[in-house]
Amino acid sequence: MTTLLDTLNRNFAIKDKLHFVEGSGGLIIAEVTTQHGNASIALQGAHVMTFTPAGEQPVIWLSDFAKFGRGKSIRGGVPVCWPWFGPHVSDPKLPGHGYARTVDWRLIQVQSLSDDRIRLEFELEESTATRAQWPHHTPVRNIITVGRALEVELATTNACDTPITIGDALHTYFKVGDVRRITIHGLEGCDYLDKVDGGKRKQQSGAITIGQEVDRIYLNTGSNCEIRDPSLQRRIKISSSGSHSTVVWNPWIEKANKMGDFGPDGYLGMLCVETANAAEDVVSLAPGQVHRLVTRYEVAPL
Ligand code: BG6
């Protein structure tokens, strides 16, 4: 019997650069190796799980206690939040952050670029279950390019004949040496909604530091920010387009303990900085319009 794994390896594998394996919980994983860096991507969720530039520490955090399985979201990596961010606006029974991260995506194209980067293009598979949650025809692709930098582009097309509003986020978990020592730059002066203070609107003054639970939607943000990490002696440079919000999240001790997939000190080694369109920054798409949410991560010495 030919399995999906066989088919993927037959149609898309590139010798020494790309192959497909069955990972924990039966998930199918694309393993990408280039001279510039390595990555692994689960087909479920088109979810980047790891990314490590050559000679560097991993850039992306994946919990040692992550649970892997059909229909489960993975704690770490780059979850895709789509077609809404956070709780659904009117139906609390629908999953937080949408369903894109827990359903199958189809690999539709692989390109080996001339500078040895590898690009994979996935499309979300619509089904009766997805249509029950989102009765709109808005095909979405996740295009992931692995090289010295990691680039992720989430492209949504409104194929309906009425305008559609979506929220989205590339909910990236970054690995940091010690979250208590990092600073985040590039959001100074921005307004944010403070989810740990009843959603109050506040204004950021100076760089962001983390010393307690932080859960904020920064609004109307620019296209560059960076994490400075003195413990790992590096900066993670984040550049984006098609994004109006930046979400900064660390659950801290109590919330991480309740979540059950962080492990005892997991929260100290991670930080989410999410390239997003959330809250009042949701995107309205005219019929036929394409919206591209793009983010790019690169490391540099501090
Ligand atoms: C963040 C939200 O984006 O994701 C937080 O702002 C939320 O409120 C976090 O707790 C994790 O969400 P989940 O659904 O992956 O546990």
PDB file of C-alpha atoms and ligand atoms in Angstrom:
ATOM      1  CA  MET A   1       0.000   0.000   0.000  1.00  0.00           C
ATOM      2  CA  THR A   2       1.358   3.415  -0.906  1.00  0.00           C
ATOM      3  CA  THR A   3       1.236   5.768   2.032  1.00  0.00           C
ATOM      4  CA  LEU A   4       1.150   9.550   2.034  1.00  0.00           C
ATOM      5  CA  LEU A   5       4.733   9.422   3.295  1.00  0.00           C
ATOM      6  CA  ASP A   6       5.836   7.368   0.256  1.00  0.00           C
ATOM      7  CA  THR A   7       4.015   9.744  -2.080  1.00  0.00           C
ATOM      8  CA  LEU A   8       5.597  12.822  -0.515  1.00  0.00           C
ATOM      9  CA  ASN A   9       9.075  11.314  -0.670  1.00  0.00           C
ATOM     10  CA  ARG A  10       8.551  10.223  -4.258  1.00  0.00           C
ATOM     11  CA  ASN A  11       7.147  13.548  -5.458  1.00  0.00           C
ATOM     12  CA  PHE A  12       9.045  16.098  -3.415  1.00  0.00           C
ATOM     13  CA  ALA A  13      12.199  14.714  -1.749  1.00  0.00           C
ATOM     14  CA  ILE A  14      15.502  16.326  -2.755  1.00  0.00           C
ATOM     15  CA  LYS A  15      18.590  14.241  -2.084  1.00  0.00           C
ATOM     16  CA  ASP A  16      20.403  15.382   1.091  1.00  0.00           C
ATOM     17  CA  LYS A  17      18.112  18.446   1.360  1.00  0.00           C
ATOM     18  CA  LEU A  18      14.518  17.456   1.886  1.00  0.00           C
ATOM     19  CA  HIS A  19      12.794  14.298   2.998  1.00  0.00           C
ATOM     20  CA  PHE A  20       9.675  13.302   4.899  1.00  0.00           C
ATOM     21  CA  VAL A  21       9.480  11.171   8.035  1.00  0.00           C
ATOM     22  CA  GLU A  22       6.824  10.048  10.450  1.00  0.00           C
ATOM     23  CA  GLY A  23       7.340  11.903  13.738  1.00  0.00           C
ATOM     24  CA  SER A  24       5.839  11.587  17.221  1.00  0.00           C
ATOM     25  CA  GLY A  25       2.071  11.101  17.343  1.00  0.00           C
ATOM     26  CA  GLY A  26       2.048   9.956  13.714  1.00  0.00           C
ATOM     27  CA  LEU A  27       2.607  13.482  12.363  1.00  0.00           C
ATOM     28  CA  ILE A  28       4.311  13.749   8.996  1.00  0.00           C
ATOM     29  CA  ILE A  29       7.349  15.984   9.155  1.00  0.00           C
ATOM     30  CA  ALA A  30       9.322  17.615   6.329  1.00  0.00           C
ATOM     31  CA  GLU A  31      12.998  17.743   7.274  1.00  0.00           C
ATOM     32  CA  VAL A  32      14.909  20.469   5.448  1.00  0.00           C
ATOM     33  CA  THR A  33      18.703  20.678   5.384  1.00  0.00           C
ATOM     34  CA  THR A  34      20.560  23.442   3.576  1.00  0.00           C
ATOM     35  CA  GLN A  35      24.098  24.792   3.816  1.00  0.00           C
ATOM     36  CA  HIS A  36      22.605  27.812   5.624  1.00  0.00           C
ATOM     37  CA  GLY A  37      20.407  26.067   8.164  1.00  0.00           C
ATOM     38  CA  ASN A  38      17.923  23.333   8.995  1.00  0.00           C
ATOM     39  CA  ALA A  39      14.220  23.228   9.716  1.00  0.00           C
ATOM     40  CA  SER A  40      11.460  20.733  10.338  1.00  0.00           C
ATOM     41  CA  ILE A  41       7.847  21.363   9.392  1.00  0.00           C
ATOM     42  CA  ALA A  42       4.749  19.339  10.321  1.00  0.00           C
ATOM     43  CA  LEU A  43       2.185  18.951   7.540  1.00  0.00           C
ATOM     44  CA  GLN A  44      -0.540  19.260  10.146  1.00  0.00           C
ATOM     45  CA  GLY A  45      -0.864  23.005  10.574  1.00  0.00           C
ATOM     46  CA  ALA A  46       1.957  23.651   8.038  1.00  0.00           C
ATOM     47  CA  HIS A  47       3.702  24.175  11.331  1.00  0.00           C
ATOM     48  CA  VAL A  48       7.412  25.032  11.466  1.00  0.00           C
ATOM     49  CA  MET A  49       8.648  23.113  14.505  1.00  0.00           C
ATOM     50  CA  THR A  50      12.371  23.871  14.445  1.00  0.00           C
ATOM     51  CA  PHE A  51      14.734  26.260  12.688  1.00  0.00           C
ATOM     52  CA  THR A  52      18.465  26.434  13.296  1.00  0.00           C
ATOM     53  CA  PRO A  53      20.830  28.496  11.152  1.00  0.00           C
ATOM     54  CA  ALA A  54      24.173  26.721  10.503  1.00  0.00           C
ATOM     55  CA  GLY A  55      26.555  27.102  13.450  1.00  0.00           C
ATOM     56  CA  GLU A  56      23.932  28.784  15.660  1.00  0.00           C
ATOM     57  CA  GLN A  57      21.666  27.832  18.537  1.00  0.00           C
ATOM     58  CA  PRO A  58      18.047  27.066  17.540  1.00  0.00           C
ATOM     59  CA  VAL A  59      16.049  30.235  16.862  1.00  0.00           C
ATOM     60  CA  ILE A  60      12.681  28.612  17.450  1.00  0.00           C
ATOM     61  CA  TRP A  61      11.576  27.151  20.780  1.00  0.00           C
ATOM     62  CA  LEU A  62       9.777  23.818  20.856  1.00  0.00           C
ATOM     63  CA  SER A  63       8.634  22.655  24.267  1.00  0.00           C
ATOM     64  CA  ASP A  64      10.323  19.491  25.574  1.00  0.00           C
ATOM     65  CA  PHE A  65       6.840  18.627  26.833  1.00  0.00           C
ATOM     66  CA  ALA A  66       4.937  19.369  23.611  1.00  0.00           C
ATOM     67  CA  LYS A  67       2.138  16.912  22.784  1.00  0.00           C
ATOM     68  CA  PHE A  68       1.962  15.628  19.261  1.00  0.00           C
ATOM     69  CA  GLY A  69      -1.121  14.085  17.747  1.00  0.00           C
ATOM     70  CA  ARG A  70      -3.846  14.425  15.152  1.00  0.00           C
ATOM     71  CA  GLY A  71      -5.864  17.566  15.783  1.00  0.00           C
ATOM     72  CA  LYS A  72      -3.634  18.811  18.652  1.00  0.00           C
ATOM     73  CA  SER A  73      -1.825  22.122  18.495  1.00  0.00           C
ATOM     74  CA  ILE A  74       1.913  21.931  19.135  1.00  0.00           C
ATOM     75  CA  ARG A  75       3.400  23.999  21.975  1.00  0.00           C
ATOM     76  CA  GLY A  76       6.228  25.789  20.224  1.00  0.00           C
ATOM     77  CA  GLY A  77       7.400  26.409  16.690  1.00  0.00           C
ATOM     78  CA  VAL A  78       5.394  28.711  14.424  1.00  0.00           C
ATOM     79  CA  PRO A  79       1.672  27.937  14.848  1.00  0.00           C
ATOM     80  CA  VAL A  80      -0.577  29.518  12.236  1.00  0.00           C
ATOM     81  CA  CYS A  81      -3.517  31.353  13.814  1.00  0.00           C
ATOM     82  CA  TRP A  82      -6.218  31.716  11.150  1.00  0.00           C
ATOM     83  CA  PRO A  83      -8.916  32.787  10.197  1.00  0.00           C
ATOM     84  CA  TRP A  84      -9.286  34.520  13.546  1.00  0.00           C
ATOM     85  CA  PHE A  85      -6.904  35.406  16.341  1.00  0.00           C
ATOM     86  CA  GLY A  86      -7.716  34.615  19.994  1.00  0.00           C
ATOM     87  CA  PRO A  87     -11.294  33.758  20.900  1.00  0.00           C
ATOM     88  CA  HIS A  88     -13.841  33.705  18.069  1.00  0.00           C
ATOM     89  CA  VAL A  89     -15.673  37.031  18.030  1.00  0.00           C
ATOM     90  CA  SER A  90     -19.181  35.583  18.541  1.00  0.00           C
ATOM     91  CA  ASP A  91     -18.969  31.843  19.222  1.00  0.00           C
ATOM     92  CA  PRO A  92     -16.948  30.822  22.304  1.00  0.00           C
ATOM     93  CA  LYS A  93     -17.280  27.130  21.336  1.00  0.00           C
ATOM     94  CA  LEU A  94     -15.034  27.605  18.316  1.00  0.00           C
ATOM     95  CA  PRO A  95     -11.315  26.999  18.935  1.00  0.00           C
ATOM     96  CA  GLY A  96      -9.120  29.886  20.065  1.00  0.00           C
ATOM     97  CA  HIS A  97      -6.793  31.130  17.303  1.00  0.00           C
ATOM     98  CA  GLY A  98      -8.893  29.380  14.630  1.00  0.00           C
ATOM     99  CA  TYR A  99      -8.467  25.875  13.263  1.00  0.00           C
ATOM    100  CA  ALA A 100      -5.578  26.227  10.793  1.00  0.00           C
ATOM    101  CA  ARG A 101      -2.973  24.930  13.252  1.00  0.00           C
ATOM    102  CA  THR A 102      -4.782  21.637  13.888  1.00  0.00           C
ATOM    103  CA  VAL A 103      -5.860  20.523  10.407  1.00  0.00           C
ATOM    104  CA  ASP A 104      -4.022  18.982   7.478  1.00  0.00           C
ATOM    105  CA  TRP A 105      -2.320  21.092   4.870  1.00  0.00           C
ATOM    106  CA  ARG A 106      -1.380  19.757   1.451  1.00  0.00           C
ATOM    107  CA  LEU A 107       2.147  20.272   0.148  1.00  0.00           C
ATOM    108  CA  ILE A 108       1.695  21.679  -3.328  1.00  0.00           C
ATOM    109  CA  GLN A 109       5.119  22.853  -4.400  1.00  0.00           C
ATOM    110  CA  VAL A 110       8.783  22.642  -3.441  1.00  0.00           C
ATOM    111  CA  GLN A 111      11.493  24.822  -4.940  1.00  0.00           C
ATOM    112  CA  SER A 112      15.237  24.524  -4.526  1.00  0.00           C
ATOM    113  CA  LEU A 113      16.392  28.110  -5.011  1.00  0.00           C
ATOM    114  CA  SER A 114      19.704  28.921  -6.679  1.00  0.00           C
ATOM    115  CA  ASP A 115      21.284  30.153  -3.433  1.00  0.00           C
ATOM    116  CA  ASP A 116      20.526  26.797  -1.752  1.00  0.00           C
ATOM    117  CA  ARG A 117      17.432  27.983   0.065  1.00  0.00           C
ATOM    118  CA  ILE A 118      14.452  25.620   0.031  1.00  0.00           C
ATOM    119  CA  ARG A 119      10.886  26.872  -0.321  1.00  0.00           C
ATOM    120  CA  LEU A 120       7.823  24.785   0.505  1.00  0.00           C
ATOM    121  CA  GLU A 121       4.293  25.852  -0.282  1.00  0.00           C
ATOM    122  CA  PHE A 122       1.349  24.368   1.598  1.00  0.00           C
ATOM    123  CA  GLU A 123      -2.380  24.831   1.151  1.00  0.00           C
ATOM    124  CA  LEU A 124      -4.946  24.267   3.889  1.00  0.00           C
ATOM    125  CA  GLU A 125      -7.260  21.362   3.082  1.00  0.00           C
ATOM    126  CA  GLU A 126     -10.863  22.477   3.396  1.00  0.00           C
ATOM    127  CA  SER A 127     -13.241  19.835   4.758  1.00  0.00           C
ATOM    128  CA  THR A 128     -16.735  19.523   6.144  1.00  0.00           C
ATOM    129  CA  ALA A 129     -15.268  20.242   9.587  1.00  0.00           C
ATOM    130  CA  THR A 130     -13.471  23.421   8.483  1.00  0.00           C
ATOM    131  CA  ARG A 131     -16.500  24.646   6.505  1.00  0.00           C
ATOM    132  CA  ALA A 132     -18.684  24.168   9.588  1.00  0.00           C
ATOM    133  CA  GLN A 133     -16.435  26.664  11.399  1.00  0.00           C
ATOM    134  CA  TRP A 134     -15.804  29.020   8.495  1.00  0.00           C
ATOM    135  CA  PRO A 135     -18.401  28.922   5.749  1.00  0.00           C
ATOM    136  CA  HIS A 136     -16.387  31.151   3.408  1.00  0.00           C
ATOM    137  CA  HIS A 137     -14.244  30.160   0.477  1.00  0.00           C
ATOM    138  CA  THR A 138     -10.917  31.799   1.330  1.00  0.00           C
ATOM    139  CA  PRO A 139      -8.079  29.500   0.174  1.00  0.00           C
ATOM    140  CA  VAL A 140      -4.968  29.978   2.290  1.00  0.00           C
ATOM    141  CA  ARG A 141      -1.348  29.037   1.619  1.00  0.00           C
ATOM    142  CA  ASN A 142       1.656  28.966   3.906  1.00  0.00           C
ATOM    143  CA  ILE A 143       4.933  29.453   2.056  1.00  0.00           C
ATOM    144  CA  ILE A 144       8.012  28.647   4.108  1.00  0.00           C
ATOM    145  CA  THR A 145      11.546  29.458   2.940  1.00  0.00           C
ATOM    146  CA  VAL A 146      14.514  28.003   4.803  1.00  0.00           C
ATOM    147  CA  GLY A 147      17.981  29.479   4.475  1.00  0.00           C
ATOM    148  CA  ARG A 148      20.175  31.616   6.707  1.00  0.00           C
ATOM    149  CA  ALA A 149      16.870  33.324   7.570  1.00  0.00           C
ATOM    150  CA  LEU A 150      13.471  31.721   7.976  1.00  0.00           C
ATOM    151  CA  GLU A 151      10.689  33.356   6.009  1.00  0.00           C
ATOM    152  CA  VAL A 152       6.997  32.522   6.408  1.00  0.00           C
ATOM    153  CA  GLU A 153       4.270  33.954   4.190  1.00  0.00           C
ATOM    154  CA  LEU A 154       0.620  33.275   4.904  1.00  0.00           C
ATOM    155  CA  ALA A 155      -1.419  34.197   1.822  1.00  0.00           C
ATOM    156  CA  THR A 156      -5.230  34.357   2.001  1.00  0.00           C
ATOM    157  CA  THR A 157      -7.412  34.872  -1.069  1.00  0.00           C
ATOM    158  CA  ASN A 158     -10.991  35.991  -0.746  1.00  0.00           C
ATOM    159  CA  ALA A 159     -12.671  33.816  -3.369  1.00  0.00           C
ATOM    160  CA  CYS A 160     -16.177  34.845  -2.225  1.00  0.00           C
ATOM    161  CA  ASP A 161     -18.237  37.560  -3.831  1.00  0.00           C
ATOM    162  CA  THR A 162     -18.622  39.522  -0.596  1.00  0.00           C
ATOM    163  CA  PRO A 163     -15.971  41.186   1.612  1.00  0.00           C
ATOM    164  CA  ILE A 164     -14.560  38.967   4.383  1.00  0.00           C
ATOM    165  CA  THR A 165     -12.805  39.977   7.593  1.00  0.00           C
ATOM    166  CA  ILE A 166      -9.997  37.815   8.939  1.00  0.00           C
ATOM    167  CA  GLY A 167      -7.557  37.866  11.824  1.00  0.00           C
ATOM    168  CA  ASP A 168      -4.263  36.026  11.554  1.00  0.00           C
ATOM    169  CA  ALA A 169      -0.949  35.504  13.288  1.00  0.00           C
ATOM    170  CA  LEU A 170       2.335  33.689  12.887  1.00  0.00           C
ATOM    171  CA  HIS A 171       2.497  32.814  16.569  1.00  0.00           C
ATOM    172  CA  THR A 172       6.235  32.223  16.786  1.00  0.00           C
ATOM    173  CA  TYR A 173       7.908  30.883  19.918  1.00  0.00           C
ATOM    174  CA  PHE A 174      11.519  32.084  20.059  1.00  0.00           C
ATOM    175  CA  LYS A 175      14.223  30.376  22.060  1.00  0.00           C
ATOM    176  CA  VAL A 176      15.941  32.760  24.477  1.00  0.00           C
ATOM    177  CA  GLY A 177      18.702  32.146  27.038  1.00  0.00           C
ATOM    178  CA  ASP A 178      16.748  33.649  29.949  1.00  0.00           C
ATOM    179  CA  VAL A 179      13.537  35.563  29.293  1.00  0.00           C
ATOM    180  CA  ARG A 180      14.160  37.717  32.405  1.00  0.00           C
ATOM    181  CA  ARG A 181      17.213  39.234  30.718  1.00  0.00           C
ATOM    182  CA  ILE A 182      15.986  39.893  27.184  1.00  0.00           C
ATOM    183  CA  THR A 183      14.710  43.186  25.799  1.00  0.00           C
ATOM    184  CA  ILE A 184      12.404  43.726  22.819  1.00  0.00           C
ATOM    185  CA  HIS A 185      12.985  46.797  20.700  1.00  0.00           C
ATOM    186  CA  GLY A 186      10.901  48.400  17.976  1.00  0.00           C
ATOM    187  CA  LEU A 187       7.557  48.716  19.768  1.00  0.00           C
ATOM    188  CA  GLU A 188       8.418  51.835  21.789  1.00  0.00           C
ATOM    189  CA  GLY A 189       5.544  54.348  21.793  1.00  0.00           C
ATOM    190  CA  CYS A 190       2.970  51.856  20.421  1.00  0.00           C
ATOM    191  CA  ASP A 191      -0.425  51.436  22.046  1.00  0.00           C
ATOM    192  CA  TYR A 192      -1.237  47.961  23.286  1.00  0.00           C
ATOM    193  CA  LEU A 193      -4.141  46.023  24.748  1.00  0.00           C
ATOM    194  CA  ASP A 194      -3.037  44.460  28.001  1.00  0.00           C
ATOM    195  CA  LYS A 195      -4.762  41.076  28.248  1.00  0.00           C
ATOM    196  CA  VAL A 196      -3.505  40.501  31.782  1.00  0.00           C
ATOM    197  CA  ASP A 197      -5.149  43.767  32.869  1.00  0.00           C
ATOM    198  CA  GLY A 198      -8.655  43.296  31.485  1.00  0.00           C
ATOM    199  CA  GLY A 199      -7.679  44.358  27.959  1.00  0.00           C
ATOM    200  CA  LYS A 200      -6.862  47.964  29.023  1.00  0.00           C
ATOM    201  CA  ARG A 201      -5.288  50.148  26.375  1.00  0.00           C
ATOM    202  CA  LYS A 202      -1.816  51.363  27.370  1.00  0.00           C
ATOM    203  CA  GLN A 203       1.223  52.869  25.739  1.00  0.00           C
ATOM    204  CA  GLN A 204       4.664  51.252  25.639  1.00  0.00           C
ATOM    205  CA  SER A 205       7.457  53.386  26.935  1.00  0.00           C
ATOM    206  CA  GLY A 206      10.983  52.149  26.201  1.00  0.00           C
ATOM    207  CA  ALA A 207      12.013  48.596  25.407  1.00  0.00           C
ATOM    208  CA  ILE A 208       9.873  45.677  26.616  1.00  0.00           C
ATOM    209  CA  THR A 209      11.182  43.522  29.439  1.00  0.00           C
ATOM    210  CA  ILE A 210       9.565  40.404  30.901  1.00  0.00           C
ATOM    211  CA  GLY A 211       9.334  39.828  34.672  1.00  0.00           C
ATOM    212  CA  GLN A 212       5.784  38.488  34.996  1.00  0.00           C
ATOM    213  CA  GLU A 213       2.994  37.152  32.769  1.00  0.00           C
ATOM    214  CA  VAL A 214       2.865  39.283  29.634  1.00  0.00           C
ATOM    215  CA  ASP A 215       0.049  39.016  27.094  1.00  0.00           C
ATOM    216  CA  ARG A 216      -0.244  42.096  24.914  1.00  0.00           C
ATOM    217  CA  ILE A 217      -1.538  43.010  21.502  1.00  0.00           C
ATOM    218  CA  TYR A 218       0.540  45.928  20.206  1.00  0.00           C
ATOM    219  CA  LEU A 219      -1.478  47.888  17.662  1.00  0.00           C
ATOM    220  CA  ASN A 220      -0.555  49.627  14.470  1.00  0.00           C
ATOM    221  CA  THR A 221       3.024  48.365  14.687  1.00  0.00           C
ATOM    222  CA  GLY A 222       5.840  48.899  12.194  1.00  0.00           C
ATOM    223  CA  SER A 223       7.692  46.303  10.197  1.00  0.00           C
ATOM    224  CA  ASN A 224      10.835  45.748  12.275  1.00  0.00           C
ATOM    225  CA  CYS A 225      11.512  44.686  15.811  1.00  0.00           C
ATOM    226  CA  GLU A 226      14.209  42.717  17.534  1.00  0.00           C
ATOM    227  CA  ILE A 227      14.866  40.571  20.568  1.00  0.00           C
ATOM    228  CA  ARG A 228      18.194  41.265  22.278  1.00  0.00           C
ATOM    229  CA  ASP A 229      19.383  38.285  24.237  1.00  0.00           C
ATOM    230  CA  PRO A 230      22.491  38.835  26.392  1.00  0.00           C
ATOM    231  CA  SER A 231      22.510  35.210  27.606  1.00  0.00           C
ATOM    232  CA  LEU A 232      22.828  33.794  24.077  1.00  0.00           C
ATOM    233  CA  GLN A 233      24.767  36.872  22.950  1.00  0.00           C
ATOM    234  CA  ARG A 234      22.547  37.422  19.939  1.00  0.00           C
ATOM    235  CA  ARG A 235      19.790  39.487  18.413  1.00  0.00           C
ATOM    236  CA  ILE A 236      16.816  37.962  16.628  1.00  0.00           C
ATOM    237  CA  LYS A 237      15.754  40.394  13.934  1.00  0.00           C
ATOM    238  CA  ILE A 238      12.083  40.197  12.971  1.00  0.00           C
ATOM    239  CA  SER A 239      10.899  41.923   9.818  1.00  0.00           C
ATOM    240  CA  SER A 240       7.370  41.722   8.554  1.00  0.00           C
ATOM    241  CA  SER A 241       4.869  42.966   6.027  1.00  0.00           C
ATOM    242  CA  GLY A 242       1.078  42.783   5.807  1.00  0.00           C
ATOM    243  CA  SER A 243       0.959  42.948   9.602  1.00  0.00           C
ATOM    244  CA  HIS A 244      -0.530  45.708  11.737  1.00  0.00           C
ATOM    245  CA  SER A 245      -0.257  44.077  15.167  1.00  0.00           C
ATOM    246  CA  THR A 246       2.499  42.417  17.167  1.00  0.00           C
ATOM    247  CA  VAL A 247       1.558  40.101  20.008  1.00  0.00           C
ATOM    248  CA  VAL A 248       4.034  39.605  22.860  1.00  0.00           C
ATOM    249  CA  TRP A 249       3.365  36.677  25.154  1.00  0.00           C
ATOM    250  CA  ASN A 250       5.033  34.834  27.999  1.00  0.00           C
ATOM    251  CA  PRO A 251       2.743  32.846  30.336  1.00  0.00           C
ATOM    252  CA  TRP A 252       5.093  33.020  33.331  1.00  0.00           C
ATOM    253  CA  ILE A 253       4.937  30.414  36.102  1.00  0.00           C
ATOM    254  CA  GLU A 254       1.299  29.852  37.034  1.00  0.00           C
ATOM    255  CA  LYS A 255      -0.225  29.906  33.583  1.00  0.00           C
ATOM    256  CA  ALA A 256       2.574  27.704  32.184  1.00  0.00           C
ATOM    257  CA  ASN A 257       1.955  25.176  34.972  1.00  0.00           C
ATOM    258  CA  LYS A 258      -1.753  25.102  34.159  1.00  0.00           C
ATOM    259  CA  MET A 259      -1.110  24.583  30.466  1.00  0.00           C
ATOM    260  CA  GLY A 260       0.619  21.264  31.081  1.00  0.00           C
ATOM    261  CA  ASP A 261       2.890  21.259  28.041  1.00  0.00           C
ATOM    262  CA  PHE A 262       5.550  23.768  29.122  1.00  0.00           C
ATOM    263  CA  GLY A 263       7.437  21.694  31.689  1.00  0.00           C
ATOM    264  CA  PRO A 264       8.704  23.131  34.995  1.00  0.00           C
ATOM    265  CA  ASP A 265      10.933  25.967  33.719  1.00  0.00           C
ATOM    266  CA  GLY A 266       9.874  26.048  30.089  1.00  0.00           C
ATOM    267  CA  TYR A 267       8.597  29.631  30.290  1.00  0.00           C
ATOM    268  CA  LEU A 268      12.093  30.924  31.115  1.00  0.00           C
ATOM    269  CA  GLY A 269      13.573  29.805  27.807  1.00  0.00           C
ATOM    270  CA  MET A 270      10.894  31.132  25.441  1.00  0.00           C
ATOM    271  CA  LEU A 271       9.108  34.203  24.263  1.00  0.00           C
ATOM    272  CA  CYS A 272       6.377  34.676  21.652  1.00  0.00           C
ATOM    273  CA  VAL A 273       6.605  37.679  19.360  1.00  0.00           C
ATOM    274  CA  GLU A 274       3.794  37.214  16.876  1.00  0.00           C
ATOM    275  CA  THR A 275       3.411  38.897  13.513  1.00  0.00           C
ATOM    276  CA  ALA A 276      -0.331  39.424  13.442  1.00  0.00           C
ATOM    277  CA  ASN A 277      -3.502  41.237  12.514  1.00  0.00           C
ATOM    278  CA  ALA A 278      -5.551  41.130  15.705  1.00  0.00           C
ATOM    279  CA  ALA A 279      -8.224  43.045  17.668  1.00  0.00           C
ATOM    280  CA  GLU A 280      -8.976  46.324  15.851  1.00  0.00           C
ATOM    281  CA  ASP A 281      -6.283  45.514  13.246  1.00  0.00           C
ATOM    282  CA  VAL A 282      -8.216  42.643  11.598  1.00  0.00           C
ATOM    283  CA  VAL A 283      -8.084  42.691   7.799  1.00  0.00           C
ATOM    284  CA  SER A 284     -11.020  43.235   5.461  1.00  0.00           C
ATOM    285  CA  LEU A 285     -10.591  41.553   2.085  1.00  0.00           C
ATOM    286  CA  ALA A 286     -12.597  42.609  -0.957  1.00  0.00           C
ATOM    287  CA  PRO A 287     -13.731  39.838  -3.338  1.00  0.00           C
ATOM    288  CA  GLY A 288     -10.688  38.538  -5.226  1.00  0.00           C
ATOM    289  CA  GLN A 289      -8.234  40.316  -2.946  1.00  0.00           C
ATOM    290  CA  VAL A 290      -5.143  38.517  -1.607  1.00  0.00           C
ATOM    291  CA  HIS A 291      -3.710  39.316   1.810  1.00  0.00           C
ATOM    292  CA  ARG A 292      -0.113  38.321   2.570  1.00  0.00           C
ATOM    293  CA  LEU A 293       1.128  38.158   6.142  1.00  0.00           C
ATOM    294  CA  VAL A 294       4.909  37.820   5.938  1.00  0.00           C
ATOM    295  CA  THR A 295       7.562  37.461   8.599  1.00  0.00           C
ATOM    296  CA  ARG A 296      11.314  36.891   8.441  1.00  0.00           C
ATOM    297  CA  TYR A 297      13.693  35.892  11.227  1.00  0.00           C
ATOM    298  CA  GLU A 298      17.438  36.294  11.171  1.00  0.00           C
ATOM    299  CA  VAL A 299      20.045  36.192  13.916  1.00  0.00           C
ATOM    300  CA  ALA A 300      22.991  38.541  14.389  1.00  0.00           C
ATOM    301  CA  PRO A 301      25.571  38.894  17.155  1.00  0.00           C
ATOM    302  CA  LEU A 302      24.639  41.237  19.973  1.00  0.00           C
TER     303      LEU A 302
HETATM  304  C1  BG6 B   1      -1.261  34.193  22.651  1.00  0.00           C
HETATM  305  C2  BG6 B   1      -2.451  34.810  23.330  1.00  0.00           C
HETATM  306  O1  BG6 B   1      -1.196  34.657  21.338  1.00  0.00           O
HETATM  307  O2  BG6 B   1      -1.410  32.776  22.634  1.00  0.00           O
HETATM  308  C3  BG6 B   1      -2.575  34.244  24.744  1.00  0.00           C
HETATM  309  O3  BG6 B   1      -2.319  36.227  23.339  1.00  0.00           O
HETATM  310  C4  BG6 B   1      -2.657  32.735  24.687  1.00  0.00           C
HETATM  311  O4  BG6 B   1      -3.712  34.791  25.376  1.00  0.00           O
HETATM  312  C5  BG6 B   1      -1.456  32.194  23.918  1.00  0.00           C
HETATM  313  O5  BG6 B   1      -2.668  32.210  26.005  1.00  0.00           O
HETATM  314  C6  BG6 B   1      -1.435  30.679  23.770  1.00  0.00           C
HETATM  315  O6  BG6 B   1      -2.603  30.222  23.192  1.00  0.00           O
HETATM  316  P1  BG6 B   1      -2.868  28.685  22.995  1.00  0.00           P
HETATM  317  O7  BG6 B   1      -4.242  28.589  22.440  1.00  0.00           O
HETATM  318  O8  BG6 B   1      -1.823  28.174  22.026  1.00  0.00           O
HETATM  319  O9  BG6 B   1      -2.699  28.039  24.337  1.00  0.00           O
END
